[in-house]
mmCIF file of C-alpha atoms in Angstrom:
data_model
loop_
_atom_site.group_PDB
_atom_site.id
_atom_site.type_symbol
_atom_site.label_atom_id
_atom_site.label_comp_id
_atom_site.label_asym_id
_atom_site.label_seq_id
_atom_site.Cartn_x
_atom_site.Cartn_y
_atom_site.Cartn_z
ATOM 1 C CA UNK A 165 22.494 -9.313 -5.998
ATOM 2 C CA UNK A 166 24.028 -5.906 -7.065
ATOM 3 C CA UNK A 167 22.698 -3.777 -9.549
ATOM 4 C CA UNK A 168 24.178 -0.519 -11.297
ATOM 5 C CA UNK A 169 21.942 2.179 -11.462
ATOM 6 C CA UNK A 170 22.017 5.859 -11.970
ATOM 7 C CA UNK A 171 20.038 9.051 -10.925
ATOM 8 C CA UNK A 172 20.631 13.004 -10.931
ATOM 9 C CA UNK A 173 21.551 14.754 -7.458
ATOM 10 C CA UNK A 174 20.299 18.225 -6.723
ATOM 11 C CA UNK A 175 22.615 19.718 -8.663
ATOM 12 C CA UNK A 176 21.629 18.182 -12.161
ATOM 13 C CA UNK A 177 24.844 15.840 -12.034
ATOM 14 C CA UNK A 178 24.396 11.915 -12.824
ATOM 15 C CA UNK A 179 25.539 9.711 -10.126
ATOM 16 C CA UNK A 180 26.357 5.958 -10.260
ATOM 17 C CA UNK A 181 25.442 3.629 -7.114
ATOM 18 C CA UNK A 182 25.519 0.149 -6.840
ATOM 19 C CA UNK A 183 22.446 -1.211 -5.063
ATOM 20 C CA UNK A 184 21.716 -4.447 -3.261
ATOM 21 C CA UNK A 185 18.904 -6.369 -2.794
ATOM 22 C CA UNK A 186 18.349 -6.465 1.044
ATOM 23 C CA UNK A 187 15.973 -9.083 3.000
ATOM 24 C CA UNK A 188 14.851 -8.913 6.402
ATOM 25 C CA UNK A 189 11.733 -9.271 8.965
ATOM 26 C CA UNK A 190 9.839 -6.235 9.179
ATOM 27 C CA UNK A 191 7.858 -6.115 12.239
ATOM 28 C CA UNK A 192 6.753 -9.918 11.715
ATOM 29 C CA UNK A 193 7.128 -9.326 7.379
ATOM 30 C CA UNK A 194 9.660 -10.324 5.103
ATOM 31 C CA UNK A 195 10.729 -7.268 3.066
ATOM 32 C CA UNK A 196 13.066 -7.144 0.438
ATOM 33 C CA UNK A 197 14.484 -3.941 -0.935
ATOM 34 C CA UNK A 198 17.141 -2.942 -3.327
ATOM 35 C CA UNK A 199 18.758 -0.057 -1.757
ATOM 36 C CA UNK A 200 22.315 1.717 -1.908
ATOM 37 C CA UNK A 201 25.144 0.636 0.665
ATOM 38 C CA UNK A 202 24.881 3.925 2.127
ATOM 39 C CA UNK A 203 21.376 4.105 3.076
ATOM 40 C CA UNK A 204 21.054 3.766 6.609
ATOM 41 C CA UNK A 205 18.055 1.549 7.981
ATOM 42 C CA UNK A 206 15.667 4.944 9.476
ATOM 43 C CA UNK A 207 15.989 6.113 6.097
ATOM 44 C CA UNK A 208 14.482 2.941 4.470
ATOM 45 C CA UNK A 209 11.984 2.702 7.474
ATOM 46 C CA UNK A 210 10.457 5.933 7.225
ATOM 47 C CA UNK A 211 11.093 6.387 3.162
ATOM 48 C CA UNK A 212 10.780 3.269 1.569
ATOM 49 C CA UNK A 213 8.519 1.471 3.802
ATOM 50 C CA UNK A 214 6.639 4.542 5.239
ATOM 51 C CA UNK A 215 6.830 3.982 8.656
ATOM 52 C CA UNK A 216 7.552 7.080 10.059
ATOM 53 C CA UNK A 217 7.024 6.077 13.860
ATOM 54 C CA UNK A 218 10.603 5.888 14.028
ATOM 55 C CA UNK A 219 12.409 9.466 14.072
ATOM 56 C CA UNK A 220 15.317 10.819 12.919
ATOM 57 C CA UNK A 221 16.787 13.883 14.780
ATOM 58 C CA UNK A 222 20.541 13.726 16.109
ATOM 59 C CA UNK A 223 21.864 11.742 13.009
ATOM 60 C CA UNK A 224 24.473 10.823 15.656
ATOM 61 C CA UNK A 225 23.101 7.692 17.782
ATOM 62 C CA UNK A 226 22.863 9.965 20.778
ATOM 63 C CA UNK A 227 19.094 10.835 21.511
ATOM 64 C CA UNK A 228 17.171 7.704 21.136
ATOM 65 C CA UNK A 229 14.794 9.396 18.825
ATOM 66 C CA UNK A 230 15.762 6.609 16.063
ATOM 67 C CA UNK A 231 15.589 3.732 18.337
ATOM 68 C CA UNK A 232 14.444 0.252 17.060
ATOM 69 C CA UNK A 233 15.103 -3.755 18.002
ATOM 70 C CA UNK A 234 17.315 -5.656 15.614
ATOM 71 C CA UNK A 235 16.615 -9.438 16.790
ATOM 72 C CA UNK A 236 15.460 -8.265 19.732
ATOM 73 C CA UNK A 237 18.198 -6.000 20.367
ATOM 74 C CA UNK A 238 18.076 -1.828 21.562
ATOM 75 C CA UNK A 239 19.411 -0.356 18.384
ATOM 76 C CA UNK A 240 20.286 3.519 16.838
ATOM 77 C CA UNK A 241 18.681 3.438 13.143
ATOM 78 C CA UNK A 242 20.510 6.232 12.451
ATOM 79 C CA UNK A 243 23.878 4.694 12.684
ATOM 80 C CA UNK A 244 22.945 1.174 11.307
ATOM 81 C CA UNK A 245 23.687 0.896 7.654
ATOM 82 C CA UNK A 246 20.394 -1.049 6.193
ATOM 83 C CA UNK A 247 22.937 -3.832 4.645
ATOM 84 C CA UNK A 248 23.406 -4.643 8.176
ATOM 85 C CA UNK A 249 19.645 -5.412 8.664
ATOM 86 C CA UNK A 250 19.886 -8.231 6.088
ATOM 87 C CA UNK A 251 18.947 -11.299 7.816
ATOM 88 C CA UNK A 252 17.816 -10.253 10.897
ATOM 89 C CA UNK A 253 14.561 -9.167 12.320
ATOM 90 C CA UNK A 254 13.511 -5.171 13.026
ATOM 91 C CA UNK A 255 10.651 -4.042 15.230
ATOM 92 C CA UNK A 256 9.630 -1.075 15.142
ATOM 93 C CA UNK A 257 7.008 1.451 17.278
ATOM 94 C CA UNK A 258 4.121 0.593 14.580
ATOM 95 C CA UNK A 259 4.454 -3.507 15.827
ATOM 96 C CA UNK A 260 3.785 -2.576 19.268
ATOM 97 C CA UNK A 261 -0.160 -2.117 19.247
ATOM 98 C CA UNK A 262 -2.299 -5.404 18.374
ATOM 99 C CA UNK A 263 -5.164 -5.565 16.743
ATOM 100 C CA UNK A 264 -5.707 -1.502 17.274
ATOM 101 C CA UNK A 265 -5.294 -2.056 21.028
ATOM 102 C CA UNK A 266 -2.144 0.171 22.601
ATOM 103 C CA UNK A 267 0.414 -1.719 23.521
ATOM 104 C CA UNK A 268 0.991 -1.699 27.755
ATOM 105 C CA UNK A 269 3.745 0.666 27.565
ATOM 106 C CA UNK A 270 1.985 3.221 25.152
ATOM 107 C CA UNK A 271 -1.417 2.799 26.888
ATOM 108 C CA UNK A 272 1.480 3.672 30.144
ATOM 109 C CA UNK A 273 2.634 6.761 28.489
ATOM 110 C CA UNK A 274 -0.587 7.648 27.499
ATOM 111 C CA UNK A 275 -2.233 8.175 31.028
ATOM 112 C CA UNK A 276 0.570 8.816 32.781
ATOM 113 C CA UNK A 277 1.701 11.756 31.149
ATOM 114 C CA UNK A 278 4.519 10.365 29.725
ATOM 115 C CA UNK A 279 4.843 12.241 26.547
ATOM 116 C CA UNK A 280 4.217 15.919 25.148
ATOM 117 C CA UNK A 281 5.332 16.894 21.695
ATOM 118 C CA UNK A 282 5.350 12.442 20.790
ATOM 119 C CA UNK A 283 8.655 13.486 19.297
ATOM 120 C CA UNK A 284 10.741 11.386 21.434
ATOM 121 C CA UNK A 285 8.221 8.774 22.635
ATOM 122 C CA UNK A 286 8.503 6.086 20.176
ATOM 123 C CA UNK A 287 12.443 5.544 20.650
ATOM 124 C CA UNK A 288 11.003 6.001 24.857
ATOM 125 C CA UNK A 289 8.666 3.238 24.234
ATOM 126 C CA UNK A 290 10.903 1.291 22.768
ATOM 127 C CA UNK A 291 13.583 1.482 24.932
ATOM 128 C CA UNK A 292 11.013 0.600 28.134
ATOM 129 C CA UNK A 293 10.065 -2.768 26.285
ATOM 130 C CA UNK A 294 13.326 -3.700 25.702
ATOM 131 C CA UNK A 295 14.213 -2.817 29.285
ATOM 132 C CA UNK A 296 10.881 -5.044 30.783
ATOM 133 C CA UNK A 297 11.741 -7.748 28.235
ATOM 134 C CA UNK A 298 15.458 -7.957 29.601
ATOM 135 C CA UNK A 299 14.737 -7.070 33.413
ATOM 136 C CA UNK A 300 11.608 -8.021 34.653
ATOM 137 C CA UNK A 301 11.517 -5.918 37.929
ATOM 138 C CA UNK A 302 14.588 -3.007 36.833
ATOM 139 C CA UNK A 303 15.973 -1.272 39.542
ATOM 140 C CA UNK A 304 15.688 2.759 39.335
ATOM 141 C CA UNK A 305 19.463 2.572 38.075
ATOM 142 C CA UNK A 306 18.554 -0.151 35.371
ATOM 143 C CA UNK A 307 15.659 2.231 34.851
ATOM 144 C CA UNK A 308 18.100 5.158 34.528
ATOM 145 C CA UNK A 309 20.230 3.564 32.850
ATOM 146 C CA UNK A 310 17.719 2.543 30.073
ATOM 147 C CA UNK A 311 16.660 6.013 29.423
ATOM 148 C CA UNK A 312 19.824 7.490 29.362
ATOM 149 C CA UNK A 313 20.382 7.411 25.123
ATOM 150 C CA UNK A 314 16.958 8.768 25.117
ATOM 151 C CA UNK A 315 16.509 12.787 24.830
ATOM 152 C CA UNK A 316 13.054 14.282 25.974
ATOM 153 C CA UNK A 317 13.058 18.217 25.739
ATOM 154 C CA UNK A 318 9.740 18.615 26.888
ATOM 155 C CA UNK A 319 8.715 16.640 29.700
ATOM 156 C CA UNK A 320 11.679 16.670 32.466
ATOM 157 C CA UNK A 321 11.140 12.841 32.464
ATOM 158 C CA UNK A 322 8.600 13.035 35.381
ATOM 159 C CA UNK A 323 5.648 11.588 33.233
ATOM 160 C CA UNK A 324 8.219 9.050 31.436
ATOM 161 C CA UNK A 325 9.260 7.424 34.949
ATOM 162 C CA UNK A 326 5.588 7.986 36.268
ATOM 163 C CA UNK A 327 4.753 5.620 32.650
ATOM 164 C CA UNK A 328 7.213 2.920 34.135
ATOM 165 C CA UNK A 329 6.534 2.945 37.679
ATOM 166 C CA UNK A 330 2.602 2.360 36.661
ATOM 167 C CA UNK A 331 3.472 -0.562 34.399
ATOM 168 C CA UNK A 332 5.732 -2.164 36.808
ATOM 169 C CA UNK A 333 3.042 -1.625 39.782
ATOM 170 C CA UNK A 334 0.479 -3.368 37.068
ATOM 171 C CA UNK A 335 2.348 -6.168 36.511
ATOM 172 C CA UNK A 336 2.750 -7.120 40.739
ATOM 173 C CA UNK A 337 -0.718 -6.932 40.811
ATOM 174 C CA UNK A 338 -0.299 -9.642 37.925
ATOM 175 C CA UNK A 339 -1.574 -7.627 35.380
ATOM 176 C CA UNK A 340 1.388 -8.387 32.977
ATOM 177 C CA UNK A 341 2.441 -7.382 29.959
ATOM 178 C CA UNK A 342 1.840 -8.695 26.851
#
């Protein structure tokens, strides 16, 4: 369903767009939103739906700070168009924790120094569950690997592979993820 619609830019000029309405899962909700064609999906995450877990910093898919799962899937918000969300399911950083309880990466992070400004460390977190859900004893190049579309300024990545080793130590003493 497309609907035309009007509002003033900065500049005091009236602009046409053309919005759609656009369903999807929302960490476990169905959403619907009528938004432009050119929104992209961190933009309706952390304006329309206030969730602001999910950063936006490069604009360019490059430093992980945007990073959600589409159906599962390691994704850059920033350069996903929200029309291309219709249908499927996002998760974002705000799903992870149950029930108030961190989430066995973030509780990770958390005491193993895996984070300093938090700038980066829900696109980290992210990518770490995605790379424990798809490998469930990575190798230090999957490990690599996972991290490397994921910028951290601050910590020199010590903590952040300190975070991993300690979860994947936890989970041979069967202490497993949920």
């Amino acid at each position: 369903m497309s609907r035309l619609s009007s509002h003033t830019n900065e500049h005091g000029s009236i602009i046409n767009t053309n919005e759609s309405a656009i369903r999807f899962q929302l960490n476990g909700k169905s959403i619907q939103k009528n938004l432009p064609p050119a929104k992209r999906l961190v933009e309706v995450l952390r304006e329309d739906c206030e969730l602001t877990g999910t950063k936006l910093s490069c604009g360019v898919g490059r430093c992980g700070a945007c990073a959600v799962l589409i159906d599962g899937k390691l994704t850059a918000s920033c350069l996903t168009m929200a029309y291309q969300a219709e249908g499927k399911s996002v998760t974002t950083i705000e799903h992870l924790a149950k029930d108030e309880e961190l989430h066995p990466v973030q509780q990770a992070f958390l005491e193993n120094g895996g984070f300093q400004c938090g700038y980066c460390t829900p696109g980290m977190i992210i990518s770490v569950d995605a790379l424990l859900t798809s490998h469930e004893s990575p190798s230090e190049d999957q490990i690599k690997e996972a991290l490397s579309g994921n910028l951290c300024r601050c910590t020199g990545y010590g903590g952040i592979v300190r975070s991993i080793q300690h979860i994947l130590t936890q989970e041979k003493e069967g202490m497993h993820r949920e």
